[in-house]
């Protein structure tokens, strides 16, 4: 008898499913979120599965049906449609400079998403680059864009002992996140 493995430290839904790890099916909650609203803030303690859940949502919206075989959502989701997914994560590294490190991290995240989605996007200030990426993804696919942000507050928390810098990080991130509301 082949026993399933525990997915310790694994944050990608595809690896858990493809390598036959134990998985607690959270697709009923994903379906509920998809059907009942458009903007969500998920708050849970560290190491509570937020990154894995965001990855699950990304795979769902991208229409990767094979990963959802045998799960609750499989026969309820419209697999004929897929959506462009923009994923942003501030989890890697420590940002101590709001003028260079944060804008460079944002630009890197936009570039990675543009490349993954096969888009040529006009760059600019972080907010402009982000807006251009969303518009280009929607124009290319004709579908609304799904934006998933992981570790959204890490640049602030990295600088929590320096209130001025933490506030500057918060203000810069607020400007970036306002793009989502506007689009």
Short mmCIF file of C-alpha atoms in Angstrom, two decimals:
data_model
loop_
_atom_site.label_atom_id
_atom_site.label_comp_id
_atom_site.label_asym_id
_atom_site.label_seq_id
_atom_site.Cartn_x
_atom_site.Cartn_y
_atom_site.Cartn_z
CA UNK A 1 0.00 0.00 0.00
CA UNK A 2 1.36 3.37 -1.07
CA UNK A 3 0.92 6.03 1.59
CA UNK A 4 0.48 9.67 0.75
CA UNK A 5 3.12 12.10 1.93
CA UNK A 6 2.54 15.10 4.15
CA UNK A 7 3.05 18.37 2.23
CA UNK A 8 5.37 19.93 4.78
CA UNK A 9 6.78 23.21 3.51
CA UNK A 10 5.11 22.91 0.09
CA UNK A 11 3.34 26.08 -1.01
CA UNK A 12 2.37 25.13 -4.55
CA UNK A 13 -0.94 23.46 -5.25
CA UNK A 14 0.35 21.72 -8.37
CA UNK A 15 3.20 20.01 -6.48
CA UNK A 16 0.82 18.77 -3.80
CA UNK A 17 -1.61 17.40 -6.36
CA UNK A 18 0.92 16.02 -8.85
CA UNK A 19 3.04 14.33 -6.16
CA UNK A 20 -0.05 12.87 -4.45
CA UNK A 21 0.43 14.55 -1.08
CA UNK A 22 -2.34 14.78 1.46
CA UNK A 23 -4.56 17.75 0.65
CA UNK A 24 -7.50 19.14 2.59
CA UNK A 25 -9.93 20.26 -0.09
CA UNK A 26 -10.50 24.00 0.27
CA UNK A 27 -12.21 24.33 -3.09
CA UNK A 28 -15.69 24.84 -1.57
CA UNK A 29 -14.33 28.02 0.03
CA UNK A 30 -12.60 29.04 -3.20
CA UNK A 31 -15.87 28.59 -5.07
CA UNK A 32 -17.76 30.63 -2.51
CA UNK A 33 -15.23 33.46 -2.78
CA UNK A 34 -15.42 33.39 -6.58
CA UNK A 35 -19.21 33.43 -6.70
CA UNK A 36 -19.98 35.93 -3.96
CA UNK A 37 -17.65 38.88 -4.40
CA UNK A 38 -14.67 40.46 -6.05
CA UNK A 39 -12.25 41.88 -3.45
CA UNK A 40 -11.05 39.90 -0.45
CA UNK A 41 -8.53 40.30 2.31
CA UNK A 42 -7.43 37.01 3.85
CA UNK A 43 -5.88 37.34 7.26
CA UNK A 44 -4.48 34.36 9.12
CA UNK A 45 -1.43 33.77 11.34
CA UNK A 46 1.91 32.94 9.82
CA UNK A 47 2.31 29.39 8.45
CA UNK A 48 -1.47 29.00 8.20
CA UNK A 49 -1.69 28.18 4.49
CA UNK A 50 -2.38 31.58 2.93
CA UNK A 51 0.27 31.20 0.22
CA UNK A 52 -0.94 27.71 -0.67
CA UNK A 53 -4.53 28.94 -0.84
CA UNK A 54 -3.52 31.82 -3.13
CA UNK A 55 -1.69 29.35 -5.34
CA UNK A 56 -4.82 27.18 -5.41
CA UNK A 57 -6.86 30.21 -6.48
CA UNK A 58 -4.33 31.05 -9.18
CA UNK A 59 -4.52 27.53 -10.63
CA UNK A 60 -8.31 27.59 -10.46
CA UNK A 61 -8.69 30.93 -12.25
CA UNK A 62 -6.05 29.93 -14.82
CA UNK A 63 -8.28 26.97 -15.65
CA UNK A 64 -5.84 24.17 -14.85
CA UNK A 65 -8.59 21.57 -14.70
CA UNK A 66 -6.38 18.50 -14.33
CA UNK A 67 -5.21 19.66 -10.90
CA UNK A 68 -8.79 19.71 -9.64
CA UNK A 69 -9.83 16.21 -10.72
CA UNK A 70 -11.53 14.48 -7.78
CA UNK A 71 -11.99 17.67 -5.76
CA UNK A 72 -15.30 19.21 -4.76
CA UNK A 73 -15.10 22.02 -7.31
CA UNK A 74 -14.33 19.93 -10.38
CA UNK A 75 -17.89 19.46 -11.64
CA UNK A 76 -19.01 22.94 -10.53
CA UNK A 77 -16.42 25.16 -12.26
CA UNK A 78 -16.62 26.39 -15.87
CA UNK A 79 -13.36 24.99 -17.24
CA UNK A 80 -14.04 26.40 -20.71
CA UNK A 81 -12.97 29.84 -19.44
CA UNK A 82 -9.64 30.85 -18.02
CA UNK A 83 -8.53 34.19 -16.70
CA UNK A 84 -5.20 35.99 -16.68
CA UNK A 85 -3.74 35.82 -13.19
CA UNK A 86 -1.31 38.42 -11.88
CA UNK A 87 0.54 37.22 -8.81
CA UNK A 88 2.51 39.58 -6.63
CA UNK A 89 4.53 38.50 -3.63
CA UNK A 90 6.60 40.64 -1.33
CA UNK A 91 7.77 37.57 0.58
CA UNK A 92 11.34 37.36 -0.69
CA UNK A 93 14.03 39.55 0.80
CA UNK A 94 13.95 42.50 3.14
CA UNK A 95 13.17 45.94 1.76
CA UNK A 96 14.76 48.75 3.71
CA UNK A 97 14.54 51.52 1.09
CA UNK A 98 11.29 52.97 -0.19
CA UNK A 99 13.00 54.88 -3.03
CA UNK A 100 14.93 52.01 -4.65
CA UNK A 101 14.32 48.56 -3.18
CA UNK A 102 10.51 48.71 -3.10
CA UNK A 103 10.12 50.13 -6.63
CA UNK A 104 12.66 47.59 -7.93
CA UNK A 105 10.74 44.74 -6.27
CA UNK A 106 7.48 45.98 -7.76
CA UNK A 107 9.04 46.31 -11.22
CA UNK A 108 10.46 42.79 -10.90
CA UNK A 109 7.02 41.40 -9.99
CA UNK A 110 5.40 43.21 -12.95
CA UNK A 111 8.10 41.96 -15.36
CA UNK A 112 7.72 38.35 -14.15
CA UNK A 113 3.96 38.51 -14.65
CA UNK A 114 4.22 40.17 -18.07
CA UNK A 115 6.66 37.46 -19.23
CA UNK A 116 4.51 34.63 -17.84
CA UNK A 117 1.44 36.07 -19.56
CA UNK A 118 3.32 36.73 -22.82
CA UNK A 119 2.71 40.48 -22.73
CA UNK A 120 4.65 43.51 -23.89
CA UNK A 121 3.89 46.15 -21.29
CA UNK A 122 4.91 49.77 -21.21
CA UNK A 123 6.83 50.41 -18.02
CA UNK A 124 6.77 53.50 -15.87
CA UNK A 125 6.26 54.30 -12.22
CA UNK A 126 5.12 51.25 -10.24
CA UNK A 127 1.46 52.21 -10.33
CA UNK A 128 1.53 52.92 -14.07
CA UNK A 129 3.35 49.67 -14.80
CA UNK A 130 0.79 47.73 -12.74
CA UNK A 131 -2.18 49.43 -14.45
CA UNK A 132 -0.63 48.84 -17.89
CA UNK A 133 -0.10 45.16 -17.03
CA UNK A 134 -3.72 44.71 -15.98
CA UNK A 135 -5.02 46.51 -19.08
CA UNK A 136 -2.73 44.52 -21.41
CA UNK A 137 -3.78 41.19 -19.85
CA UNK A 138 -7.46 42.05 -20.21
CA UNK A 139 -6.99 43.27 -23.78
CA UNK A 140 -5.12 40.12 -24.81
CA UNK A 141 -7.56 37.65 -23.28
CA UNK A 142 -10.86 39.52 -23.25
CA UNK A 143 -11.29 38.36 -19.64
CA UNK A 144 -11.21 40.21 -16.36
CA UNK A 145 -7.87 39.93 -14.59
CA UNK A 146 -7.38 38.11 -11.29
CA UNK A 147 -4.86 39.82 -9.00
CA UNK A 148 -3.46 37.86 -6.07
CA UNK A 149 -1.08 39.51 -3.60
CA UNK A 150 0.87 37.50 -1.06
CA UNK A 151 2.77 39.04 1.85
CA UNK A 152 1.13 42.38 0.98
CA UNK A 153 2.41 44.05 4.17
CA UNK A 154 5.90 42.58 4.45
CA UNK A 155 7.71 45.79 3.37
CA UNK A 156 5.91 47.57 6.21
CA UNK A 157 6.63 44.84 8.75
CA UNK A 158 10.28 44.69 7.68
CA UNK A 159 10.56 48.27 8.93
CA UNK A 160 8.18 48.26 11.89
CA UNK A 161 10.92 49.48 14.27
CA UNK A 162 11.39 52.60 12.09
CA UNK A 163 7.95 54.25 12.12
CA UNK A 164 8.81 56.85 9.45
CA UNK A 165 10.11 54.25 7.02
CA UNK A 166 7.21 51.88 7.77
CA UNK A 167 4.77 54.73 7.05
CA UNK A 168 6.58 55.56 3.79
CA UNK A 169 6.37 51.90 2.74
CA UNK A 170 2.68 51.85 3.64
CA UNK A 171 2.00 54.97 1.60
CA UNK A 172 3.85 53.65 -1.45
CA UNK A 173 2.04 50.31 -1.23
CA UNK A 174 -1.29 52.09 -0.79
CA UNK A 175 -0.68 53.86 -4.10
CA UNK A 176 0.12 50.54 -5.76
CA UNK A 177 -2.94 48.81 -4.34
CA UNK A 178 -5.21 51.70 -5.36
CA UNK A 179 -4.69 50.53 -8.95
CA UNK A 180 -6.72 47.42 -8.15
CA UNK A 181 -9.63 49.48 -6.87
CA UNK A 182 -9.57 51.74 -9.92
CA UNK A 183 -9.41 48.88 -12.42
#
